[in-house]
Tab-separated table of N, CA and C in Angstrom:
chain	number	residue	atom	x	y	z
A	1	MET	N	12.308	30.918	13.481
A	1	MET	CA	11.980	29.618	12.752
A	1	MET	C	13.552	28.553	13.674
A	2	SER	N	12.869	27.534	13.360
A	2	SER	CA	13.656	26.778	14.082
A	2	SER	C	14.104	25.779	13.167
A	3	THR	N	15.066	25.188	13.840
A	3	THR	CA	15.731	23.209	13.073
A	3	THR	C	16.291	22.670	13.668
A	4	LEU	N	15.121	21.995	13.137
A	4	LEU	CA	14.509	20.410	13.132
A	4	LEU	C	15.399	19.726	12.830
A	5	SER	N	15.695	18.989	14.063
A	5	SER	CA	17.262	17.302	13.017
A	5	SER	C	16.752	16.145	14.200
A	6	THR	N	16.089	14.969	14.172
A	6	THR	CA	16.982	13.585	14.107
A	6	THR	C	18.961	12.925	13.910
A	7	ARG	N	18.551	11.998	14.373
A	7	ARG	CA	20.160	11.913	14.632
A	7	ARG	C	20.334	10.540	15.142
A	8	ALA	N	20.223	9.226	13.875
A	8	ALA	CA	20.544	8.030	14.515
A	8	ALA	C	18.493	7.175	15.265
A	9	LEU	N	17.835	8.617	14.268
A	9	LEU	CA	15.633	8.135	15.084
A	9	LEU	C	15.870	6.359	14.500
A	10	GLY	N	15.405	5.973	15.893
A	10	GLY	CA	13.894	4.570	15.841
A	10	GLY	C	12.485	5.026	16.327
A	11	ILE	N	12.116	4.277	15.806
A	11	ILE	CA	10.400	4.064	16.315
A	11	ILE	C	11.039	2.487	16.830
A	12	ARG	N	9.871	1.968	17.012
A	12	ARG	CA	8.624	1.080	16.932
A	12	ARG	C	7.646	0.870	18.593
A	13	TYR	N	6.420	0.414	17.256
A	13	TYR	CA	5.156	0.366	17.963
A	13	TYR	C	5.231	-1.321	18.774
A	14	PRO	N	4.290	-0.620	20.054
A	14	PRO	CA	3.779	-1.912	20.737
A	14	PRO	C	3.668	-2.807	20.632
A	15	ALA	N	4.140	-3.714	20.757
A	15	ALA	CA	3.595	-5.425	20.544
A	15	ALA	C	4.473	-5.667	18.961
A	16	GLN	N	5.174	-5.256	18.538
A	16	GLN	CA	5.685	-4.421	16.971
A	16	GLN	C	7.527	-5.225	17.476
A	17	SER	N	8.043	-6.784	16.426
A	17	SER	CA	9.385	-6.430	15.970
A	17	SER	C	10.625	-5.948	15.919
A	18	HIS	N	9.945	-5.123	14.493
A	18	HIS	CA	10.842	-4.688	13.787
A	18	HIS	C	10.973	-3.179	14.030
A	19	TRP	N	10.583	-1.872	13.246
A	19	TRP	CA	11.183	-0.457	13.413
A	19	TRP	C	10.270	0.176	12.880
A	20	ALA	N	10.514	-0.384	13.019
A	20	ALA	CA	8.916	1.204	12.087
A	20	ALA	C	10.020	2.440	11.425
A	21	LEU	N	10.735	2.646	12.065
A	21	LEU	CA	12.010	3.265	12.019
A	21	LEU	C	13.736	2.187	12.661
A	22	ASP	N	14.483	2.848	11.135
A	22	ASP	CA	15.605	2.442	11.990
A	22	ASP	C	17.072	3.166	11.510
A	23	GLY	N	17.864	4.155	12.323
A	23	GLY	CA	18.747	4.926	12.326
A	23	GLY	C	18.400	5.981	11.395
A	24	VAL	N	16.799	6.813	11.292
A	24	VAL	CA	16.652	8.503	10.743
A	24	VAL	C	17.360	9.121	11.237
A	25	THR	N	18.585	9.841	9.854
A	25	THR	CA	19.178	11.462	10.226
A	25	THR	C	18.737	11.921	9.535
A	26	LEU	N	18.391	13.177	9.853
A	26	LEU	CA	18.070	14.372	9.351
A	26	LEU	C	17.945	15.710	9.358
A	27	ASP	N	18.122	16.849	8.738
A	27	ASP	CA	18.329	18.299	8.483
A	27	ASP	C	17.775	18.990	8.458
A	28	VAL	N	16.560	19.989	8.842
A	28	VAL	CA	16.187	20.568	7.776
A	28	VAL	C	15.984	21.905	8.663
A	29	ALA	N	16.375	21.968	7.591
A	29	ALA	CA	16.679	24.090	8.211
A	29	ALA	C	15.565	25.107	8.562
A	30	PRO	N	15.915	25.990	8.197
A	30	PRO	CA	15.178	27.168	9.718
A	30	PRO	C	13.753	27.123	7.644
A	31	GLY	N	13.512	27.590	7.658
A	31	GLY	CA	12.491	27.986	6.281
A	31	GLY	C	12.576	26.935	5.240
A	32	ALA	N	12.974	25.595	5.250
A	32	ALA	CA	13.288	24.680	4.873
A	32	ALA	C	11.733	24.246	3.926
A	33	VAL	N	12.055	24.491	2.457
A	33	VAL	CA	9.839	23.573	2.792
A	33	VAL	C	11.301	21.897	2.301
A	34	THR	N	10.811	20.984	2.730
A	34	THR	CA	10.872	19.332	2.619
A	34	THR	C	9.688	18.300	2.450
A	35	TRP	N	9.991	18.431	1.015
A	35	TRP	CA	9.131	17.410	0.312
A	35	TRP	C	9.402	15.648	1.549
A	36	LEU	N	9.048	14.676	1.739
A	36	LEU	CA	9.198	13.652	2.242
A	36	LEU	C	7.649	12.085	1.468
A	37	THR	N	8.425	11.121	0.744
A	37	THR	CA	7.416	10.853	-0.154
A	37	THR	C	7.920	9.474	0.393
A	38	GLY	N	6.684	8.437	0.407
A	38	GLY	CA	7.531	6.681	0.691
A	38	GLY	C	6.237	6.133	0.131
A	39	ALA	N	6.395	4.917	-0.393
A	39	ALA	CA	5.209	3.706	-0.118
A	39	ALA	C	4.987	3.136	1.186
A	40	LEU	N	3.482	3.543	1.002
A	40	LEU	CA	2.829	2.492	1.910
A	40	LEU	C	3.360	1.633	2.412
A	41	GLY	N	3.635	2.004	5.022
A	41	GLY	CA	4.203	1.359	4.382
A	41	GLY	C	5.983	1.511	5.396
A	42	SER	N	5.730	2.952	3.858
A	42	SER	CA	7.185	2.535	4.697
A	42	SER	C	8.095	4.021	6.052
A	43	GLY	N	7.461	4.073	6.697
A	43	GLY	CA	7.640	5.038	7.618
A	43	GLY	C	7.404	6.124	7.807
A	44	THR	N	7.042	7.230	6.304
A	44	THR	CA	6.689	8.506	6.590
A	44	THR	C	6.037	9.359	7.129
A	45	SER	N	5.424	8.575	8.122
A	45	SER	CA	3.334	9.199	9.126
A	45	SER	C	4.113	8.457	10.170
A	46	THR	N	5.065	7.882	10.597
A	46	THR	CA	6.040	7.670	11.948
A	46	THR	C	6.560	9.051	12.552
A	47	LEU	N	7.918	9.389	11.145
A	47	LEU	CA	8.695	9.911	10.620
A	47	LEU	C	7.748	11.663	10.808
A	48	LEU	N	6.716	11.861	10.260
A	48	LEU	CA	6.606	13.022	11.256
A	48	LEU	C	5.807	13.403	12.637
A	49	LEU	N	5.825	12.277	12.452
A	49	LEU	CA	4.562	11.793	13.934
A	49	LEU	C	6.121	12.404	14.709
A	50	ALA	N	7.668	11.487	15.064
A	50	ALA	CA	8.506	11.097	15.622
A	50	ALA	C	8.473	13.404	15.561
A	51	MET	N	8.345	13.628	14.919
A	51	MET	CA	8.848	14.450	14.336
A	51	MET	C	8.701	16.175	15.559
A	52	ALA	N	7.781	15.892	15.733
A	52	ALA	CA	6.097	16.203	16.069
A	52	ALA	C	6.267	16.457	17.848
A	53	GLY	N	7.189	15.444	17.865
A	53	GLY	CA	7.138	14.694	19.044
A	53	GLY	C	5.638	13.932	19.942
A	54	LEU	N	4.847	13.407	18.826
A	54	LEU	CA	3.977	12.710	19.367
A	54	LEU	C	4.036	11.048	19.321
A	55	ALA	N	5.131	11.170	18.056
A	55	ALA	CA	5.736	9.192	18.339
A	55	ALA	C	6.890	9.027	19.589
A	56	PRO	N	6.967	8.749	20.535
A	56	PRO	CA	5.533	7.555	20.530
A	56	PRO	C	4.840	7.995	21.937
A	57	ARG	N	5.006	8.900	22.659
A	57	ARG	CA	3.991	10.002	23.352
A	57	ARG	C	2.772	9.339	24.064
A	58	LEU	N	2.882	9.121	22.130
A	58	LEU	CA	0.680	9.194	22.132
A	58	LEU	C	0.825	7.872	21.202
A	59	THR	N	1.598	7.075	20.401
A	59	THR	CA	1.566	6.227	19.971
A	59	THR	C	1.873	4.379	20.775
A	60	GLY	N	2.347	5.235	21.385
A	60	GLY	CA	3.088	3.803	22.685
A	60	GLY	C	4.387	3.389	21.733
A	61	GLY	N	5.550	2.046	22.204
A	61	GLY	CA	6.491	1.928	21.415
A	61	GLY	C	6.690	2.468	22.058
A	62	GLU	N	7.924	2.918	21.717
A	62	GLU	CA	10.273	2.978	21.924
A	62	GLU	C	10.443	3.809	21.500
A	63	ARG	N	11.361	4.884	21.053
A	63	ARG	CA	12.105	4.814	20.360
A	63	ARG	C	13.606	5.244	21.799
A	64	ARG	N	14.601	5.456	20.049
A	64	ARG	CA	15.741	5.657	20.681
A	64	ARG	C	16.272	6.795	19.519
A	65	GLY	N	17.508	7.198	19.650
A	65	GLY	CA	18.216	8.619	18.957
A	65	GLY	C	17.353	9.957	19.417
A	66	GLU	N	17.364	10.555	19.107
A	66	GLU	CA	16.833	11.735	19.214
A	66	GLU	C	16.324	12.498	18.240
A	67	VAL	N	15.261	13.977	18.704
A	67	VAL	CA	14.835	14.300	17.389
A	67	VAL	C	14.785	15.987	18.636
A	68	LEU	N	15.074	16.772	17.854
A	68	LEU	CA	15.814	18.001	17.965
A	68	LEU	C	15.269	19.119	17.901
A	69	LEU	N	15.084	20.053	18.049
A	69	LEU	CA	14.624	21.323	17.462
A	69	LEU	C	15.233	22.520	18.354
A	70	ASP	N	15.727	23.614	17.784
A	70	ASP	CA	16.338	24.218	18.269
A	70	ASP	C	17.774	23.735	19.621
A	71	GLY	N	18.247	21.927	19.254
A	71	GLY	CA	19.015	21.714	20.124
A	71	GLY	C	18.097	20.631	21.495
A	72	ARG	N	16.770	20.520	21.379
A	72	ARG	CA	16.284	20.880	22.221
A	72	ARG	C	15.577	19.063	21.974
A	73	ASP	N	15.613	18.245	22.984
A	73	ASP	CA	14.389	16.584	22.527
A	73	ASP	C	13.112	17.179	22.731
A	74	VAL	N	12.192	16.834	21.200
A	74	VAL	CA	11.127	17.395	21.303
A	74	VAL	C	10.666	16.298	22.178
A	75	ALA	N	10.984	15.641	22.933
A	75	ALA	CA	10.043	14.487	23.588
A	75	ALA	C	9.969	15.490	26.072
A	76	THR	N	10.793	16.522	25.770
A	76	THR	CA	10.466	17.159	27.043
A	76	THR	C	9.842	18.257	27.021
A	77	LEU	N	9.672	19.080	25.391
A	77	LEU	CA	8.616	20.125	25.276
A	77	LEU	C	7.572	19.250	25.714
A	78	ALA	N	6.655	21.054	25.700
A	78	ALA	CA	5.817	20.568	25.661
A	78	ALA	C	4.726	20.805	24.810
A	79	ARG	N	3.807	19.772	23.865
A	79	ARG	CA	3.410	19.661	22.573
A	79	ARG	C	2.792	20.910	22.053
A	80	SER	N	2.108	22.042	22.645
A	80	SER	CA	1.786	23.105	22.171
A	80	SER	C	3.311	23.647	21.764
A	81	ARG	N	3.966	24.213	22.417
A	81	ARG	CA	5.921	24.712	21.254
A	81	ARG	C	6.508	24.311	20.581
A	82	THR	N	6.065	22.823	21.046
A	82	THR	CA	6.233	22.288	20.058
A	82	THR	C	5.746	22.736	18.813
A	83	ALA	N	4.038	22.355	18.501
A	83	ALA	CA	2.949	22.359	17.405
A	83	ALA	C	3.363	23.777	17.042
A	84	SER	N	3.233	24.916	17.950
A	84	SER	CA	3.731	26.651	16.852
A	84	SER	C	4.790	26.711	16.364
A	85	ARG	N	5.713	25.756	16.595
A	85	ARG	CA	7.194	25.647	15.655
A	85	ARG	C	7.517	25.231	14.669
A	86	ILE	N	7.130	24.177	14.666
A	86	ILE	CA	6.305	23.142	13.761
A	86	ILE	C	5.403	22.722	12.750
A	87	SER	N	5.660	23.427	11.343
A	87	SER	CA	4.104	23.183	10.599
A	87	SER	C	4.601	22.320	9.717
A	88	ASP	N	3.108	21.855	8.692
A	88	ASP	CA	3.283	21.343	7.532
A	88	ASP	C	2.395	22.510	6.417
A	89	ARG	N	3.154	23.589	5.358
A	89	ARG	CA	2.271	23.969	4.719
A	89	ARG	C	1.988	23.345	3.439
A	90	LEU	N	1.270	22.638	3.516
A	90	LEU	CA	0.886	22.161	1.671
A	90	LEU	C	0.640	23.812	0.397
A	91	PRO	N	0.916	24.239	-0.677
A	91	PRO	CA	0.114	24.610	-1.664
A	91	PRO	C	-0.785	24.462	-2.206
A	92	PRO	N	-1.159	24.838	-2.287
A	92	PRO	CA	-2.736	24.516	-3.538
A	92	PRO	C	-2.629	23.689	-4.720
A	93	CYS	N	-2.798	21.955	-4.821
A	93	CYS	CA	-3.093	21.617	-5.998
A	93	CYS	C	-4.101	22.544	-6.975
A	94	SER	N	-3.720	22.380	-8.157
A	94	SER	CA	-4.113	23.257	-9.073
A	94	SER	C	-4.639	22.460	-9.745
């Protein structure tokens, strides 16, 4: 189990003047179930991409702040390592 944290995280996409995320600080404890909700365009998908180490690596743009997996910056980790340690598990809807 891994600890996932963001510190003053900001993401700006290419050719955008505004930050899709700005100043996000969050801690997700090992084994925690975390529910992330927001209106369309509020940055929820961007936050998940950043926490998985995919934004801005695959999306382009700029990142400021930190995303840490067990104290290591996800931008420095292999994608396969990050993916194996972070997952979303949704219970079936009834």
